[in-house]
Short mmCIF file of C-alpha atoms and ligand atoms in Angstrom, two decimals:
data_model
loop_
_atom_site.label_atom_id
_atom_site.label_comp_id
_atom_site.label_asym_id
_atom_site.label_seq_id
_atom_site.Cartn_x
_atom_site.Cartn_y
_atom_site.Cartn_z
CA MET A 57 2.17 12.91 -10.77
CA LYS A 58 -0.52 12.15 -13.36
CA LYS A 59 2.21 10.95 -15.74
CA LEU A 60 3.56 8.69 -13.03
CA ILE A 61 0.12 7.32 -12.17
CA ALA A 62 -0.68 6.66 -15.90
CA GLY A 63 2.46 4.57 -15.98
CA PHE A 64 1.44 2.27 -13.21
CA PRO A 65 0.17 -0.69 -15.46
CA ALA A 66 3.42 -0.55 -17.40
CA GLN A 67 5.42 -0.30 -14.17
CA LEU A 68 3.85 -3.63 -12.99
CA ILE A 69 5.21 -5.25 -16.26
CA GLU A 70 8.60 -3.69 -15.90
CA ALA A 71 8.75 -4.72 -12.26
CA LEU A 72 7.96 -8.34 -13.29
CA GLU A 73 10.98 -8.18 -15.66
CA ILE A 74 13.30 -6.75 -13.07
CA GLY A 75 12.25 -9.44 -10.51
CA ALA A 76 12.70 -12.23 -13.08
CA ALA A 77 16.31 -11.26 -13.66
CA ALA A 78 17.09 -10.73 -9.95
CA ASN A 79 19.52 -13.06 -8.24
CA ILE A 80 18.16 -14.08 -4.82
CA ARG A 81 20.26 -16.78 -3.16
CA LYS A 82 18.57 -19.59 -1.14
CA SER A 83 19.13 -19.15 2.54
CA GLU A 84 21.41 -21.69 4.33
CA LYS A 85 18.91 -21.78 7.24
CA PRO A 86 15.27 -22.74 6.75
CA ILE A 87 12.92 -19.68 6.57
CA HIS A 88 10.07 -19.78 9.14
CA LYS A 89 8.83 -16.23 8.90
CA ALA A 90 9.25 -12.94 7.10
CA TYR A 91 9.52 -9.34 8.21
CA VAL A 92 9.56 -6.29 5.98
CA ALA A 93 10.83 -2.84 7.13
CA GLY A 94 9.79 0.15 5.10
CA MET A 95 8.19 3.52 5.59
CA GLY A 96 5.44 5.43 3.68
CA GLY A 97 5.46 4.71 -0.07
CA SER A 98 8.13 2.11 0.45
CA GLY A 99 6.33 0.29 3.26
CA ILE A 100 2.83 -0.08 1.76
CA GLY A 101 3.86 -2.66 -0.81
CA ALA A 102 4.51 -5.14 2.02
CA ASP A 103 0.89 -4.71 3.35
CA PHE A 104 -0.39 -5.76 -0.05
CA VAL A 105 1.96 -8.76 -0.29
CA ALA A 106 0.83 -9.99 3.15
CA SER A 107 -2.80 -9.79 2.13
CA PHE A 108 -2.17 -11.36 -1.34
CA ILE A 109 -0.14 -14.38 -0.01
CA ARG A 110 -2.34 -15.11 2.99
CA ASP A 111 -4.13 -18.09 1.45
CA GLU A 112 -0.86 -19.58 0.06
CA SER A 113 2.17 -18.79 2.10
CA PRO A 114 3.17 -21.37 4.77
CA ILE A 115 4.98 -18.65 6.68
CA PRO A 116 3.74 -15.42 8.28
CA TYR A 117 4.63 -12.12 6.58
CA HIS A 118 4.91 -9.19 8.98
CA THR A 119 5.44 -5.57 8.10
CA GLY A 120 7.13 -3.02 10.44
CA LYS A 121 7.06 0.60 10.22
CA GLY A 122 9.54 2.09 12.74
CA TYR A 123 13.13 1.98 14.04
CA ASP A 124 13.06 -1.29 15.97
CA ILE A 125 12.40 -4.88 14.86
CA PRO A 126 10.61 -7.58 17.00
CA ALA A 127 12.55 -10.07 19.18
CA TRP A 128 11.59 -12.95 17.00
CA VAL A 129 13.60 -11.74 13.97
CA ASP A 130 16.36 -14.23 13.74
CA GLU A 131 18.49 -16.39 11.41
CA ASN A 132 15.31 -18.21 10.30
CA THR A 133 13.67 -14.92 9.16
CA LEU A 134 13.59 -13.51 5.69
CA ALA A 135 14.14 -9.81 6.39
CA ILE A 136 13.49 -7.38 3.60
CA ALA A 137 14.58 -3.66 3.95
CA SER A 138 12.53 -1.51 1.55
CA SER A 139 13.42 2.14 0.85
CA TYR A 140 13.12 3.80 -2.45
CA SER A 141 15.85 6.38 -1.59
CA GLY A 142 17.86 3.82 0.25
CA ASN A 143 18.36 6.50 2.98
CA THR A 144 15.33 6.41 5.30
CA GLU A 145 16.57 6.34 8.76
CA GLU A 146 14.05 4.12 10.35
CA THR A 147 14.55 1.49 7.59
CA LEU A 148 18.24 1.78 7.93
CA SER A 149 17.95 1.18 11.63
CA ALA A 150 15.91 -1.98 11.03
CA PHE A 151 18.33 -3.07 8.42
CA GLN A 152 21.28 -2.79 10.91
CA GLN A 153 19.38 -4.96 13.35
CA PHE A 154 18.66 -7.50 10.66
CA GLN A 155 22.48 -7.88 10.21
CA GLU A 156 23.02 -8.21 13.92
CA ARG A 157 20.35 -10.96 14.06
CA GLY A 158 21.84 -12.91 11.23
CA ALA A 159 18.58 -12.89 9.20
CA LYS A 160 18.35 -13.74 5.49
CA ILE A 161 18.41 -10.20 4.15
CA VAL A 162 17.22 -8.74 0.85
CA CYS A 163 17.35 -5.07 0.25
CA LEU A 164 14.99 -3.19 -2.17
CA ALA A 165 16.14 0.33 -3.09
CA SER A 166 17.05 2.52 -6.04
CA ALA A 167 20.23 3.92 -4.53
CA GLY A 168 21.57 5.28 -1.22
CA LYS A 169 23.09 3.61 1.84
CA LEU A 170 20.98 0.56 1.54
CA VAL A 171 22.38 -0.33 -1.94
CA GLU A 172 25.98 0.63 -0.90
CA SER A 173 25.74 -1.47 2.25
CA ALA A 174 24.25 -4.52 0.56
CA LYS A 175 26.95 -4.37 -2.03
CA ALA A 176 29.75 -3.92 0.61
CA ASN A 177 28.45 -6.78 2.82
CA GLY A 178 27.66 -9.21 -0.08
CA LEU A 179 23.94 -9.14 0.64
CA ASP A 180 21.14 -9.88 -1.81
CA TYR A 181 19.49 -6.70 -3.18
CA ILE A 182 17.28 -5.61 -6.05
CA GLN A 183 18.03 -2.26 -7.47
CA LEU A 184 14.90 -0.40 -8.50
CA PRO A 185 14.99 2.13 -11.39
CA ALA A 186 16.24 5.46 -10.03
CA GLY A 187 15.05 8.95 -10.58
CA SER A 188 11.39 8.86 -9.62
CA PRO A 189 10.37 12.12 -7.82
CA SER A 190 7.94 10.12 -5.66
CA PRO A 191 8.66 6.84 -3.87
CA ARG A 192 4.88 6.39 -3.46
CA ALA A 193 4.62 6.19 -7.31
CA CYS A 194 6.91 3.17 -7.14
CA LEU A 195 4.48 0.95 -5.38
CA GLY A 196 4.41 -1.48 -8.32
CA TYR A 197 8.17 -2.01 -8.17
CA SER A 198 8.35 -2.77 -4.46
CA LEU A 199 5.25 -4.95 -4.35
CA VAL A 200 6.18 -7.10 -7.30
CA GLN A 201 9.82 -7.60 -6.09
CA GLN A 202 8.55 -8.92 -2.76
CA LEU A 203 6.46 -11.46 -4.70
CA TRP A 204 9.50 -12.46 -6.72
CA ILE A 205 11.69 -12.83 -3.59
CA LEU A 206 9.14 -15.13 -2.03
CA ASN A 207 8.85 -17.04 -5.26
CA LYS A 208 12.57 -17.48 -5.67
CA LEU A 209 12.98 -18.60 -2.20
CA GLY A 210 10.32 -21.33 -2.83
CA ILE A 211 7.74 -19.85 -0.35
CA ILE A 212 5.06 -19.07 -3.01
CA GLY A 213 4.34 -20.34 -6.50
CA SER A 214 3.95 -18.17 -9.60
CA SER A 215 0.20 -17.67 -9.77
CA LEU A 216 0.33 -14.27 -7.96
CA LEU A 217 2.90 -13.14 -10.46
CA ASP A 218 0.58 -14.20 -13.25
CA GLN A 219 -2.26 -12.37 -11.58
CA ILE A 220 -0.04 -9.12 -11.52
CA ARG A 221 0.45 -9.41 -15.23
CA GLY A 222 -3.33 -9.91 -15.68
CA ALA A 223 -4.02 -6.91 -13.51
CA SER A 224 -1.70 -4.73 -15.54
CA ASP A 225 -3.72 -5.61 -18.79
CA PHE A 226 -6.97 -5.14 -16.83
CA LEU A 227 -5.94 -1.61 -15.75
CA THR A 228 -4.81 -0.61 -19.22
CA LYS A 229 -8.17 -1.69 -20.51
CA HIS A 230 -10.17 0.23 -17.90
CA GLN A 231 -7.91 3.34 -17.83
CA GLU A 232 -10.51 5.75 -19.19
CA SER A 233 -13.37 4.66 -16.96
CA ILE A 234 -11.09 4.65 -13.87
CA GLN A 235 -10.07 8.27 -14.57
CA GLU A 236 -13.62 9.34 -15.18
CA ARG A 237 -14.93 7.82 -11.97
CA ALA A 238 -11.85 9.31 -10.11
CA LYS A 239 -12.69 12.81 -11.48
CA GLN A 240 -16.37 12.51 -10.39
CA ILE A 241 -15.53 11.52 -6.86
CA ALA A 242 -12.90 14.26 -6.51
CA ALA A 243 -15.51 16.86 -7.42
CA LEU A 244 -17.74 15.55 -4.73
CA ILE A 245 -15.20 15.20 -1.84
CA HIS A 246 -12.41 17.77 -2.35
CA ASP A 247 -13.73 20.08 0.36
CA ARG A 248 -14.68 17.34 2.75
CA VAL A 249 -12.82 15.06 5.21
CA PRO A 250 -12.88 11.65 3.61
CA ILE A 251 -13.46 8.49 5.68
CA ILE A 252 -12.70 5.20 3.96
CA TYR A 253 -14.33 1.89 5.11
CA THR A 254 -13.65 -1.43 3.61
CA LEU A 255 -13.30 -5.12 4.45
CA ASP A 256 -10.24 -6.26 6.51
CA ARG A 257 -8.94 -8.02 3.46
CA PHE A 258 -8.79 -4.72 1.55
CA GLU A 259 -7.18 -2.69 4.36
CA PRO A 260 -3.95 -2.12 2.35
CA VAL A 261 -6.09 -0.44 -0.21
CA ALA A 262 -7.68 1.77 2.39
CA VAL A 263 -4.29 2.52 3.86
CA ARG A 264 -2.92 3.38 0.39
CA MET A 265 -5.92 5.59 -0.40
CA ARG A 266 -5.52 7.47 2.87
CA GLN A 267 -1.71 7.97 2.25
CA GLN A 268 -2.39 9.25 -1.29
CA PHE A 269 -5.08 11.66 -0.07
CA ASN A 270 -2.59 12.90 2.49
CA GLU A 271 0.45 13.25 0.39
CA ASN A 272 -1.00 14.06 -3.13
CA GLY A 273 -4.23 15.68 -2.09
CA LYS A 274 -2.78 17.51 0.98
CA MET A 275 -5.79 16.60 3.18
CA LEU A 276 -6.61 14.75 6.30
CA CYS A 277 -8.43 11.44 6.05
CA TRP A 278 -8.89 8.34 8.09
CA HIS A 279 -9.88 4.72 7.45
CA HIS A 280 -11.11 1.68 9.30
CA VAL A 281 -12.21 -1.82 8.42
CA ILE A 282 -15.21 -4.00 8.67
CA PRO A 283 -15.87 -6.07 10.78
CA GLU A 284 -13.60 -4.51 13.42
CA MET A 285 -15.05 -0.97 13.16
CA ASN A 286 -18.45 -2.46 13.97
CA HIS A 287 -17.18 -3.16 17.50
CA ASN A 288 -15.89 0.45 18.27
CA GLU A 289 -15.84 3.28 15.66
CA LEU A 290 -19.53 2.77 14.73
CA VAL A 291 -20.44 4.05 18.19
CA GLY A 292 -18.58 7.29 17.31
CA TRP A 293 -21.32 8.09 14.78
CA ARG A 294 -23.68 9.99 16.98
CA GLU A 295 -23.78 13.58 15.63
CA GLU A 296 -24.44 14.97 12.24
CA ASP A 297 -21.28 16.37 10.50
CA SER A 298 -21.70 17.59 6.97
CA ARG A 299 -17.89 17.85 6.45
CA LEU A 300 -17.56 14.03 6.55
CA ALA A 301 -17.62 12.15 3.21
CA VAL A 302 -17.61 8.37 3.68
CA LEU A 303 -16.27 6.15 0.94
CA PHE A 304 -17.15 2.43 1.07
CA LEU A 305 -14.85 0.38 -1.04
CA ARG A 306 -16.98 -2.70 -2.02
CA SER A 307 -15.98 -5.96 -3.57
CA SER A 308 -17.62 -9.04 -5.03
CA LEU A 309 -15.37 -11.06 -2.68
CA GLU A 310 -17.27 -9.90 0.36
CA SER A 311 -18.75 -12.80 2.28
CA HIS A 312 -22.54 -12.80 2.75
CA ARG A 313 -22.04 -11.81 6.42
CA ASN A 314 -19.71 -9.00 5.68
CA GLN A 315 -22.04 -7.82 2.93
CA THR A 316 -24.79 -7.58 5.45
CA ARG A 317 -22.60 -5.79 8.01
CA THR A 318 -21.55 -3.26 5.40
CA GLU A 319 -25.16 -2.56 4.45
CA ILE A 320 -26.09 -1.96 8.12
CA THR A 321 -23.03 0.14 8.71
CA LYS A 322 -23.84 2.26 5.61
CA GLU A 323 -27.33 2.88 6.97
CA VAL A 324 -26.05 4.00 10.39
CA VAL A 325 -23.31 6.24 9.05
CA GLY A 326 -25.67 7.77 6.49
CA ASN A 327 -27.67 9.19 9.21
CA PHE A 328 -24.77 11.51 10.20
CA ALA A 329 -22.30 11.93 7.37
CA GLY A 330 -22.45 14.69 4.78
CA SER A 331 -22.28 12.11 1.98
CA VAL A 332 -21.90 8.42 1.54
CA LEU A 333 -20.39 6.96 -1.67
CA GLU A 334 -19.61 3.43 -2.83
CA ILE A 335 -16.72 2.47 -5.02
CA GLN A 336 -17.13 -1.06 -6.39
CA ALA A 337 -13.87 -2.93 -7.14
CA LYS A 338 -13.62 -4.55 -10.50
CA GLY A 339 -11.62 -7.63 -11.42
CA ASP A 340 -11.66 -11.39 -11.15
CA ASN A 341 -9.48 -11.85 -8.03
CA LEU A 342 -8.05 -10.15 -4.95
CA VAL A 343 -4.94 -8.83 -6.75
CA GLU A 344 -6.93 -7.47 -9.72
CA GLN A 345 -9.58 -5.84 -7.46
CA SER A 346 -7.00 -4.40 -5.07
CA LEU A 347 -4.85 -2.93 -7.82
CA TYR A 348 -7.98 -1.60 -9.60
CA LEU A 349 -8.86 0.25 -6.41
CA VAL A 350 -5.24 1.35 -5.92
CA HIS A 351 -5.21 2.85 -9.44
CA LEU A 352 -8.52 4.59 -8.91
CA ALA A 353 -7.37 5.93 -5.62
CA ASP A 354 -4.18 7.28 -7.20
CA TRP A 355 -6.04 9.10 -9.86
CA LEU A 356 -8.52 10.38 -7.32
CA SER A 357 -5.66 11.74 -5.19
CA ALA A 358 -4.20 13.62 -8.18
CA TYR A 359 -7.57 15.09 -9.04
CA LEU A 360 -8.05 16.07 -5.38
CA ALA A 361 -4.80 17.94 -5.62
CA ASP A 362 -6.06 19.75 -8.76
CA GLU A 363 -9.41 20.66 -7.18
CA ARG A 364 -7.67 21.90 -3.97
CA GLY A 365 -5.04 23.86 -5.91
CA PHE A 366 -1.99 21.97 -4.79
CA ASP A 367 0.93 20.20 -6.51
CA ALA A 368 0.57 16.47 -5.96
CA ILE A 369 4.27 15.82 -6.00
CA GLU A 370 5.28 18.35 -3.34
CA ILE A 371 5.89 16.96 0.09
CA LYS A 372 7.95 19.87 1.55
CA VAL A 373 6.96 19.11 5.11
CA ILE A 374 8.32 15.54 4.92
CA ASP A 375 11.58 16.90 3.50
CA PHE A 376 11.69 19.49 6.19
CA LEU A 377 11.19 16.90 8.89
CA LYS A 378 13.89 14.55 7.49
CA GLU A 379 16.32 17.42 7.13
CA SER A 380 15.67 18.63 10.65
CA LEU A 381 16.20 15.19 12.04
CA ALA A 382 19.47 14.83 10.07
CA ARG A 383 20.83 18.05 11.58
CA GLN A 384 20.26 16.80 15.12
O1 LIG W 665 5.93 8.87 -0.68
C1 LIG W 665 6.85 9.36 -0.08
O2 LIG W 665 7.60 10.18 -0.58
C2 LIG W 665 7.16 8.94 1.33
O3 LIG W 665 6.05 8.31 1.90
C3 LIG W 665 8.42 8.08 1.35
O4 LIG W 665 8.16 6.82 0.73
C4 LIG W 665 8.92 7.81 2.79
O5 LIG W 665 9.22 8.95 3.37
C5 LIG W 665 10.08 6.83 2.88
O6 LIG W 665 11.11 7.25 2.01
P1 LIG W 665 11.83 6.14 1.09
O7 LIG W 665 10.70 5.61 0.26
O8 LIG W 665 12.81 6.84 0.24
O9 LIG W 665 12.35 5.12 2.02
#
């Protein structure tokens, strides 16, 4: 897993090249909205894209993590099916519904039924490099392809793609300090229940961090965002619990109001949690800061696995569940 994580900055560059060469045909019908179906490591990329394009995209970008798609998905919808294996049943179910609705479909997969079906039906697809043992280590591929698809369909310009390239250089430059910080935090929280709080704009980072703690670190974890948690979860902080370790993901992009909210929240939570830590995002823009935190979270999850004596790659229980479902 550490080798895969170390390859993330290079994966972003490779992903830019794959997307540049991809053939995405313009839709005959105008595109008014977009919907991405994908689970786990193949779904999270869409959450980042939705956050990154928010200030630029003229159309809404929705993500769905389940079998069924919303009623509004129609022939004016860009519908992306994202599954690294190409065989995840929820995504295949959504994909079938995309076809029934006549949506503009693009598939993202390394192999499997999704690639076979895209080829057989003459649909657009981008084939990702095969052979990774962990779809979650392929976030760079799926995220960047979605930006390319939007760019090639004329929905966004190229500045986010340029920022991805910049982020890759930035991560390479900060590799050592990121690993160092991740190691320090892992030593502090490996036997705790981590709780991640951040701004709504950084929610995809918090989700990614939680997923990586779950899958790589084999531990429970939860997250919430400011300001929404100020209106509910904050009230849940009433009793001291030394097992809880709260991580605040901070950013220079926080508005003054949200900064104040975060400080007050930290004070309240600090009265009850076992420990409170801050992780400051580095970088010049949302893309750079998000990917900085993602990379740090990925390293942190690998070190948590070490500290806890687990193999970060192993996800036997997910395999068991998928196999059990396939038998029924
Ligand atoms: O990281 C993982 O292995 C999982 O979260 C998978 O991504 C998830 O089970 C979906 O599988 P796939 O990515 O092959 O569609």
